[in-house]
PDB file of C-alpha atoms in Angstrom:
ATOM      1  CA  MET A  30     111.393  84.472 118.645  1.00 43.00           C
ATOM      2  CA  ASP A  31     115.119  84.406 119.217  1.00 48.00           C
ATOM      3  CA  ALA A  32     117.899  84.997 116.684  1.00 51.00           C
ATOM      4  CA  VAL A  33     121.580  83.937 116.759  1.00 51.00           C
ATOM      5  CA  LEU A  34     123.673  86.502 114.705  1.00 54.00           C
ATOM      6  CA  PRO A  35     126.857  84.810 113.088  1.00 57.00           C
ATOM      7  CA  TRP A  36     129.893  86.340 114.447  1.00 56.00           C
ATOM      8  CA  TRP A  37     130.828  88.284 111.727  1.00 59.00           C
ATOM      9  CA  ASP A  38     127.776  90.321 111.630  1.00 66.00           C
ATOM     10  CA  ILE A  39     128.742  91.697 115.136  1.00 72.00           C
ATOM     11  CA  PRO A  40     130.833  94.344 113.875  1.00 78.00           C
ATOM     12  CA  LEU A  41     128.668  95.478 111.418  1.00 74.00           C
ATOM     13  CA  LEU A  42     126.109  95.640 113.994  1.00 75.00           C
ATOM     14  CA  ILE A  43     128.701  97.955 116.085  1.00 80.00           C
ATOM     15  CA  GLY A  44     129.574 100.031 113.143  1.00 81.00           C
ATOM     16  CA  LEU A  45     125.946 100.647 112.288  1.00 75.00           C
ATOM     17  CA  GLY A  46     124.623 101.523 115.742  1.00 80.00           C
ATOM     18  CA  LEU A  47     127.803 104.186 116.020  1.00 85.00           C
ATOM     19  CA  PHE A  48     126.278 105.508 112.536  1.00 81.00           C
ATOM     20  CA  ALA A  49     122.541 105.635 113.664  1.00 78.00           C
ATOM     21  CA  GLY A  50     123.582 106.820 117.301  1.00 81.00           C
ATOM     22  CA  GLY A  51     125.568 109.883 115.723  1.00 82.00           C
ATOM     23  CA  LEU A  52     122.533 110.718 113.657  1.00 76.00           C
ATOM     24  CA  ALA A  53     120.273 110.298 116.696  1.00 74.00           C
ATOM     25  CA  GLY A  54     121.990 113.030 118.542  1.00 75.00           C
ATOM     26  CA  LEU A  55     122.549 115.569 115.682  1.00 74.00           C
ATOM     27  CA  LEU A  56     118.700 115.203 113.987  1.00 69.00           C
ATOM     28  CA  GLY A  57     116.798 114.064 117.031  1.00 64.00           C
ATOM     29  CA  ILE A  58     115.700 110.895 115.058  1.00 65.00           C
ATOM     30  CA  GLY A  59     116.638 108.003 117.859  1.00 62.00           C
ATOM     31  CA  GLY A  60     118.070 106.057 114.948  1.00 70.00           C
ATOM     32  CA  GLY A  61     115.068 104.044 114.091  1.00 71.00           C
ATOM     33  CA  LEU A  62     115.555 104.606 110.168  1.00 70.00           C
ATOM     34  CA  ILE A  63     118.535 102.980 110.460  1.00 75.00           C
ATOM     35  CA  PHE A  64     117.843 100.074 112.994  1.00 81.00           C
ATOM     36  CA  ALA A  65     114.685  99.081 111.221  1.00 77.00           C
ATOM     37  CA  PRO A  66     116.544  98.509 107.652  1.00 76.00           C
ATOM     38  CA  LEU A  67     119.441  96.942 109.052  1.00 77.00           C
ATOM     39  CA  LEU A  68     117.671  94.221 111.201  1.00 81.00           C
ATOM     40  CA  LEU A  69     115.411  93.807 108.228  1.00 79.00           C
ATOM     41  CA  TRP A  70     118.731  93.174 106.087  1.00 78.00           C
ATOM     42  CA  LEU A  71     119.462  90.481 108.824  1.00 77.00           C
ATOM     43  CA  ASP A  72     116.690  88.552 107.834  1.00 78.00           C
ATOM     44  CA  LEU A  73     114.146  89.213 110.473  1.00 81.00           C
ATOM     45  CA  PRO A  74     110.494  89.590 109.503  1.00 82.00           C
ATOM     46  CA  PRO A  75     109.192  93.060 109.715  1.00 77.00           C
ATOM     47  CA  HIS A  76     106.848  92.986 112.724  1.00 77.00           C
ATOM     48  CA  GLN A  77     110.072  91.263 114.472  1.00 84.00           C
ATOM     49  CA  ALA A  78     112.465  93.997 113.227  1.00 83.00           C
ATOM     50  CA  LEU A  79     110.083  97.101 113.818  1.00 80.00           C
ATOM     51  CA  ALA A  80     109.845  95.764 117.229  1.00 84.00           C
ATOM     52  CA  THR A  81     113.642  95.248 117.861  1.00 87.00           C
ATOM     53  CA  SER A  82     113.978  98.768 116.567  1.00 85.00           C
ATOM     54  CA  SER A  83     112.178 100.409 119.231  1.00 84.00           C
ATOM     55  CA  PHE A  84     113.839  98.267 121.924  1.00 90.00           C
ATOM     56  CA  ALA A  85     117.193 100.038 120.264  1.00 88.00           C
ATOM     57  CA  ILE A  86     115.302 103.599 120.041  1.00 86.00           C
ATOM     58  CA  VAL A  87     115.292 103.654 124.054  1.00 90.00           C
ATOM     59  CA  PRO A  88     118.615 103.934 125.039  1.00 89.00           C
ATOM     60  CA  THR A  89     119.716 105.924 122.082  1.00 85.00           C
ATOM     61  CA  ALA A  90     117.224 108.879 122.679  1.00 85.00           C
ATOM     62  CA  LEU A  91     117.844 108.720 126.664  1.00 89.00           C
ATOM     63  CA  ALA A  92     121.432 109.626 125.718  1.00 85.00           C
ATOM     64  CA  GLY A  93     120.557 112.470 123.379  1.00 84.00           C
ATOM     65  CA  LEU A  94     117.576 113.682 126.149  1.00 90.00           C
ATOM     66  CA  VAL A  95     119.672 113.504 129.060  1.00 90.00           C
ATOM     67  CA  THR A  96     122.596 115.667 127.475  1.00 87.00           C
ATOM     68  CA  HIS A  97     120.063 118.471 126.111  1.00 86.00           C
ATOM     69  CA  LEU A  98     118.497 118.282 130.160  1.00 90.00           C
ATOM     70  CA  ARG A  99     121.932 118.894 131.559  1.00 89.00           C
ATOM     71  CA  SER A 100     122.390 121.917 129.081  1.00 87.00           C
ATOM     72  CA  GLY A 101     118.847 123.149 129.868  1.00 87.00           C
ATOM     73  CA  THR A 102     117.906 123.802 126.341  1.00 85.00           C
ATOM     74  CA  ILE A 103     114.797 122.277 126.313  1.00 87.00           C
ATOM     75  CA  PRO A 104     111.455 124.203 126.259  1.00 82.00           C
ATOM     76  CA  SER A 105     109.385 123.113 129.531  1.00 83.00           C
ATOM     77  CA  ARG A 106     105.847 123.251 128.387  1.00 85.00           C
ATOM     78  CA  SER A 107     106.418 121.881 125.034  1.00 87.00           C
ATOM     79  CA  GLY A 108     108.813 119.087 125.923  1.00 88.00           C
ATOM     80  CA  LEU A 109     106.363 118.025 128.303  1.00 90.00           C
ATOM     81  CA  ALA A 110     103.347 118.457 125.750  1.00 89.00           C
ATOM     82  CA  ILE A 111     105.138 116.429 123.376  1.00 91.00           C
ATOM     83  CA  GLY A 112     106.620 113.561 125.558  1.00 90.00           C
ATOM     84  CA  LEU A 113     102.864 113.086 127.183  1.00 91.00           C
ATOM     85  CA  THR A 114     100.906 112.832 124.096  1.00 91.00           C
ATOM     86  CA  ALA A 115     103.738 110.668 122.101  1.00 88.00           C
ATOM     87  CA  PHE A 116     103.527 108.209 124.976  1.00 90.00           C
ATOM     88  CA  ALA A 117      99.901 107.607 124.962  1.00 89.00           C
ATOM     89  CA  SER A 118     100.122 107.464 121.110  1.00 87.00           C
ATOM     90  CA  ALA A 119     102.453 104.800 120.913  1.00 83.00           C
ATOM     91  CA  LEU A 120     100.579 102.533 123.453  1.00 82.00           C
ATOM     92  CA  LEU A 121      97.457 103.091 121.373  1.00 81.00           C
ATOM     93  CA  PHE A 122      99.139 102.320 118.061  1.00 79.00           C
ATOM     94  CA  GLY A 123     101.508  99.720 119.480  1.00 70.00           C
ATOM     95  CA  GLY A 124      98.644  97.700 119.997  1.00 66.00           C
ATOM     96  CA  LEU A 125      97.248  97.952 116.415  1.00 68.00           C
ATOM     97  CA  ALA A 126     100.299  96.942 114.543  1.00 61.00           C
ATOM     98  CA  GLY A 127      99.916  93.428 114.969  1.00 63.00           C
ATOM     99  CA  VAL A 128      96.934  93.669 112.629  1.00 68.00           C
ATOM    100  CA  VAL A 129      98.647  95.226 109.909  1.00 70.00           C
ATOM    101  CA  SER A 130     100.533  92.739 107.490  1.00 73.00           C
ATOM    102  CA  GLY A 131     104.389  93.320 107.168  1.00 72.00           C
ATOM    103  CA  TRP A 132     104.182  94.539 103.346  1.00 77.00           C
ATOM    104  CA  GLN A 133     101.535  97.123 104.577  1.00 78.00           C
ATOM    105  CA  LEU A 134     103.779  98.363 107.408  1.00 75.00           C
ATOM    106  CA  LEU A 135     106.307  98.739 104.888  1.00 77.00           C
ATOM    107  CA  VAL A 136     104.239 100.892 102.370  1.00 83.00           C
ATOM    108  CA  MET A 137     103.466 103.354 105.286  1.00 80.00           C
ATOM    109  CA  GLN A 138     107.256 103.936 105.941  1.00 76.00           C
ATOM    110  CA  THR A 139     107.337 104.635 102.216  1.00 82.00           C
ATOM    111  CA  LEU A 140     105.164 107.168 101.783  1.00 82.00           C
ATOM    112  CA  ILE A 141     106.278 108.873 105.205  1.00 75.00           C
ATOM    113  CA  TYR A 142     109.754 109.172 103.379  1.00 75.00           C
ATOM    114  CA  VAL A 143     108.513 110.308 100.280  1.00 80.00           C
ATOM    115  CA  VAL A 144     106.510 113.088 101.754  1.00 73.00           C
ATOM    116  CA  LEU A 145     109.136 114.357 103.788  1.00 70.00           C
ATOM    117  CA  ALA A 146     111.229 114.583 100.815  1.00 71.00           C
ATOM    118  CA  PHE A 147     109.003 116.952  99.133  1.00 72.00           C
ATOM    119  CA  THR A 148     108.059 118.858 102.105  1.00 65.00           C
ATOM    120  CA  VAL A 149     111.307 119.514 103.817  1.00 62.00           C
ATOM    121  CA  ARG A 150     113.063 122.631 102.766  1.00 59.00           C
ATOM    122  CA  ALA A 151     116.467 124.065 103.426  1.00 55.00           C
ATOM    123  CA  ARG A 152     115.730 127.769 104.146  1.00 52.00           C
ATOM    124  CA  PRO A 153     118.468 130.429 104.513  1.00 51.00           C
ATOM    125  CA  GLU A 154     120.005 131.128 107.881  1.00 48.00           C
ATOM    126  CA  GLU A 155     117.905 134.847 107.963  1.00 41.00           C
ATOM    127  CA  GLU A 156     114.377 132.803 107.684  1.00 49.00           C
ATOM    128  CA  GLN A 157     114.805 130.656 110.279  1.00 48.00           C
ATOM    129  CA  PRO A 158     112.609 131.039 113.235  1.00 47.00           C
ATOM    130  CA  GLN A 159     113.973 132.652 116.466  1.00 48.00           C
ATOM    131  CA  ASP A 160     114.854 130.125 119.465  1.00 47.00           C
ATOM    132  CA  ASP A 161     111.749 132.206 121.886  1.00 49.00           C
ATOM    133  CA  ASP A 162     109.199 130.690 119.585  1.00 51.00           C
ATOM    134  CA  ALA A 163     110.063 127.460 120.807  1.00 54.00           C
ATOM    135  CA  ASP A 164     107.968 127.273 123.925  1.00 57.00           C
ATOM    136  CA  ASP A 165     104.426 129.022 122.743  1.00 66.00           C
ATOM    137  CA  LYS A 166     103.106 126.027 120.926  1.00 75.00           C
ATOM    138  CA  PRO A 167     102.395 123.422 123.389  1.00 79.00           C
ATOM    139  CA  LEU A 168      98.820 122.434 121.728  1.00 82.00           C
ATOM    140  CA  LEU A 169     100.380 122.216 118.245  1.00 84.00           C
ATOM    141  CA  LEU A 170     103.398 120.233 119.531  1.00 87.00           C
ATOM    142  CA  ALA A 171     101.333 117.938 121.648  1.00 87.00           C
ATOM    143  CA  GLY A 172      99.757 117.067 117.958  1.00 86.00           C
ATOM    144  CA  VAL A 173     103.006 116.455 116.819  1.00 85.00           C
ATOM    145  CA  GLY A 174     103.688 113.912 119.863  1.00 84.00           C
ATOM    146  CA  CYS A 175     100.418 111.928 118.792  1.00 85.00           C
ATOM    147  CA  ILE A 176     102.407 111.384 114.907  1.00 79.00           C
ATOM    148  CA  ALA A 177     105.823 110.589 117.075  1.00 76.00           C
ATOM    149  CA  GLY A 178     103.308 107.761 118.632  1.00 80.00           C
ATOM    150  CA  TRP A 179     101.905 106.271 115.659  1.00 80.00           C
ATOM    151  CA  THR A 180     105.363 106.099 113.893  1.00 75.00           C
ATOM    152  CA  ALA A 181     106.650 104.279 117.297  1.00 72.00           C
ATOM    153  CA  GLY A 182     104.087 101.779 117.969  1.00 71.00           C
ATOM    154  CA  MET A 183     103.175 101.013 114.170  1.00 73.00           C
ATOM    155  CA  LEU A 184     106.360 101.323 112.131  1.00 69.00           C
ATOM    156  CA  GLY A 185     109.195 100.943 115.084  1.00 61.00           C
ATOM    157  CA  LEU A 186     110.772 104.141 114.198  1.00 63.00           C
ATOM    158  CA  GLY A 187     111.311 106.834 116.366  1.00 60.00           C
ATOM    159  CA  GLY A 188     109.366 109.483 114.270  1.00 68.00           C
ATOM    160  CA  GLY A 189     112.003 111.921 114.464  1.00 70.00           C
ATOM    161  CA  LEU A 190     112.588 112.401 110.656  1.00 68.00           C
ATOM    162  CA  VAL A 191     108.644 113.220 110.586  1.00 73.00           C
ATOM    163  CA  MET A 192     108.388 115.439 113.432  1.00 80.00           C
ATOM    164  CA  VAL A 193     111.609 117.608 112.791  1.00 78.00           C
ATOM    165  CA  PRO A 194     110.340 118.915 109.490  1.00 73.00           C
ATOM    166  CA  LEU A 195     106.998 119.543 110.601  1.00 77.00           C
ATOM    167  CA  MET A 196     108.188 121.289 113.633  1.00 83.00           C
ATOM    168  CA  ASN A 197     110.717 123.452 111.674  1.00 74.00           C
ATOM    169  CA  GLY A 198     108.391 124.114 108.567  1.00 72.00           C
ATOM    170  CA  PRO A 199     104.729 124.794 109.408  1.00 77.00           C
ATOM    171  CA  LEU A 200     104.796 125.269 112.951  1.00 81.00           C
ATOM    172  CA  THR A 201     107.950 127.364 112.517  1.00 78.00           C
ATOM    173  CA  VAL A 202     109.942 126.014 115.869  1.00 82.00           C
ATOM    174  CA  PRO A 203     113.677 126.825 114.952  1.00 80.00           C
ATOM    175  CA  ILE A 204     115.600 123.748 113.639  1.00 77.00           C
ATOM    176  CA  HIS A 205     117.574 123.033 116.646  1.00 80.00           C
ATOM    177  CA  SER A 206     114.484 123.494 118.780  1.00 84.00           C
ATOM    178  CA  ALA A 207     112.837 121.066 117.059  1.00 84.00           C
ATOM    179  CA  VAL A 208     115.535 118.496 117.373  1.00 82.00           C
ATOM    180  CA  ARG A 209     115.911 118.566 120.899  1.00 87.00           C
ATOM    181  CA  LEU A 210     111.967 118.393 121.059  1.00 89.00           C
ATOM    182  CA  SER A 211     112.190 115.164 118.936  1.00 86.00           C
ATOM    183  CA  THR A 212     114.546 113.537 121.070  1.00 87.00           C
ATOM    184  CA  VAL A 213     111.864 114.190 124.104  1.00 90.00           C
ATOM    185  CA  ALA A 214     109.321 112.408 122.166  1.00 87.00           C
ATOM    186  CA  VAL A 215     111.067 109.953 120.679  1.00 85.00           C
ATOM    187  CA  PHE A 216     112.298 108.478 123.927  1.00 90.00           C
ATOM    188  CA  PHE A 217     108.861 108.453 125.825  1.00 89.00           C
ATOM    189  CA  SER A 218     107.403 107.055 122.275  1.00 85.00           C
ATOM    190  CA  ALA A 219     109.660 104.530 121.950  1.00 84.00           C
ATOM    191  CA  SER A 220     109.609 103.459 125.654  1.00 89.00           C
ATOM    192  CA  ALA A 221     105.519 103.227 125.397  1.00 86.00           C
ATOM    193  CA  ALA A 222     106.267 101.022 122.037  1.00 83.00           C
ATOM    194  CA  SER A 223     108.524  98.900 123.997  1.00 88.00           C
ATOM    195  CA  LEU A 224     106.760  98.186 126.792  1.00 88.00           C
ATOM    196  CA  GLN A 225     103.743  96.898 124.388  1.00 84.00           C
ATOM    197  CA  PHE A 226     106.210  94.929 122.314  1.00 84.00           C
ATOM    198  CA  LEU A 227     107.244  93.293 125.248  1.00 87.00           C
ATOM    199  CA  HIS A 228     103.877  92.618 126.375  1.00 86.00           C
ATOM    200  CA  GLU A 229     102.772  90.587 123.448  1.00 83.00           C
ATOM    201  CA  GLY A 230     106.218  88.894 123.162  1.00 86.00           C
ATOM    202  CA  ARG A 231     107.559  90.747 119.828  1.00 83.00           C
ATOM    203  CA  GLY A 232     110.982  91.703 118.865  1.00 82.00           C
ATOM    204  CA  ILE A 233     114.363  90.513 120.421  1.00 84.00           C
ATOM    205  CA  PRO A 234     114.993  92.718 123.739  1.00 87.00           C
ATOM    206  CA  TRP A 235     118.608  92.341 124.242  1.00 85.00           C
ATOM    207  CA  MET A 236     119.439  92.537 120.320  1.00 84.00           C
ATOM    208  CA  GLY A 237     117.472  96.202 120.337  1.00 85.00           C
ATOM    209  CA  LEU A 238     119.333  97.186 123.614  1.00 84.00           C
ATOM    210  CA  VAL A 239     122.667  95.941 122.575  1.00 83.00           C
ATOM    211  CA  LEU A 240     122.471  98.025 119.219  1.00 85.00           C
ATOM    212  CA  GLY A 241     120.932 100.904 121.638  1.00 86.00           C
ATOM    213  CA  GLY A 242     123.386 100.931 123.731  1.00 86.00           C
ATOM    214  CA  VAL A 243     126.468 101.270 121.188  1.00 87.00           C
ATOM    215  CA  ALA A 244     124.302 104.077 119.303  1.00 87.00           C
ATOM    216  CA  ALA A 245     123.788 105.796 122.969  1.00 87.00           C
ATOM    217  CA  LEU A 246     127.637 106.405 122.959  1.00 87.00           C
ATOM    218  CA  ALA A 247     127.799 108.095 119.616  1.00 85.00           C
ATOM    219  CA  ALA A 248     124.082 109.725 120.162  1.00 82.00           C
ATOM    220  CA  GLN A 249     125.840 111.720 123.428  1.00 83.00           C
ATOM    221  CA  TRP A 250     128.542 112.930 121.605  1.00 85.00           C
ATOM    222  CA  THR A 251     126.758 114.479 118.602  1.00 82.00           C
ATOM    223  CA  ALA A 252     124.292 116.119 120.849  1.00 79.00           C
ATOM    224  CA  ARG A 253     126.975 118.299 122.676  1.00 81.00           C
ATOM    225  CA  ARG A 254     127.951 119.565 119.583  1.00 79.00           C
ATOM    226  CA  LEU A 255     124.379 120.001 118.182  1.00 73.00           C
ATOM    227  CA  ASP A 256     124.984 123.801 117.879  1.00 74.00           C
ATOM    228  CA  HIS A 257     127.987 123.885 115.934  1.00 76.00           C
ATOM    229  CA  PHE A 258     126.100 122.519 112.670  1.00 73.00           C
ATOM    230  CA  ASP A 259     124.200 124.645 110.522  1.00 73.00           C
ATOM    231  CA  ALA A 260     120.488 124.738 109.953  1.00 69.00           C
ATOM    232  CA  VAL A 261     120.668 124.508 106.179  1.00 73.00           C
ATOM    233  CA  VAL A 262     123.174 121.306 106.576  1.00 75.00           C
ATOM    234  CA  LEU A 263     120.827 119.448 109.223  1.00 74.00           C
ATOM    235  CA  VAL A 264     117.433 120.221 106.873  1.00 72.00           C
ATOM    236  CA  ARG A 265     119.879 118.881 103.857  1.00 77.00           C
ATOM    237  CA  ILE A 266     120.570 115.387 105.706  1.00 78.00           C
ATOM    238  CA  LEU A 267     117.178 115.205 106.593  1.00 75.00           C
ATOM    239  CA  ARG A 268     116.045 115.313 102.865  1.00 78.00           C
ATOM    240  CA  GLY A 269     118.873 113.108 101.815  1.00 81.00           C
ATOM    241  CA  LEU A 270     118.033 110.296 104.163  1.00 77.00           C
ATOM    242  CA  ALA A 271     114.044 110.597 103.253  1.00 77.00           C
ATOM    243  CA  VAL A 272     114.509 110.066  99.842  1.00 83.00           C
ATOM    244  CA  LEU A 273     117.322 106.686 100.218  1.00 82.00           C
ATOM    245  CA  LEU A 274     114.798 105.429 103.108  1.00 77.00           C
ATOM    246  CA  ALA A 275     111.870 105.683 100.594  1.00 82.00           C
ATOM    247  CA  ILE A 276     113.460 103.694  98.001  1.00 86.00           C
ATOM    248  CA  ASP A 277     114.740 101.064 100.322  1.00 80.00           C
ATOM    249  CA  SER A 278     111.333 100.546 101.780  1.00 79.00           C
ATOM    250  CA  CYS A 279     109.406 100.754  98.408  1.00 85.00           C
ATOM    251  CA  ARG A 280     112.045  98.012  97.587  1.00 84.00           C
ATOM    252  CA  ARG A 281     111.170  95.925 100.591  1.00 78.00           C
ATOM    253  CA  ALA A 282     107.577  96.242 100.042  1.00 82.00           C
ATOM    254  CA  VAL A 283     107.661  94.976  96.675  1.00 87.00           C
ATOM    255  CA  HIS A 284     109.398  92.032  97.478  1.00 83.00           C
ATOM    256  CA  LEU A 285     107.032  90.981 100.085  1.00 79.00           C
ATOM    257  CA  ILE A 286     104.128  91.552  97.558  1.00 84.00           C
ATOM    258  CA  LEU A 287     105.462  89.287  94.918  1.00 84.00           C
ATOM    259  CA  ALA A 288     106.441  86.597  97.553  1.00 72.00           C
TER     260      ALA A 288
END
């Protein structure tokens, strides 16, 4: 399916692309939580919007990943474990997304956001785990990578909004390390999902890559400044986004059901 955008939508795409990229570099989320609602707002059907969102996530996450690799701040064993499992899982779930209706995909999104809004917790700085612990849990982080693949393959989301609270909470990975590891998983899961969508002819690759290319500029800028942000502030941003996006996804799901 091709789409022709009115010229007045292009500045909106650029502006929201920069906003999504800034959040991606800061929170390790890939930008899908902004891309998917934006593309739905532009009247793309849910399956097309979520597939196009995956195309946009790839360059966005790549920009943050390159920045973290250059700084040497990604734990090697954990990064490899979460990246490979995210790639494999996204290939699996990407093939299943086409058999699920649009409103069901949106309901899944809503449930994810609601769970996160209630589980993510802002902890005082003295309660944050230490960075030395980030490379001690490769098997557990491989399981987190599977979650990333599911959200990318089924929902067109990078999965960072799920992975970062999960790593920082139950797995006690430091928030800054969780963001960096999430960026690894987001890149690999979105790449695998995009390959699946290309094979199936779903989504609009040019639109996703243009949107993601703009977002990549902002993602690199914020990724370089990640350590300047307080951990509690990062967690609170994640919680606020989860609440807002739960409301939006629920509204869209109800609209599709009633229609």
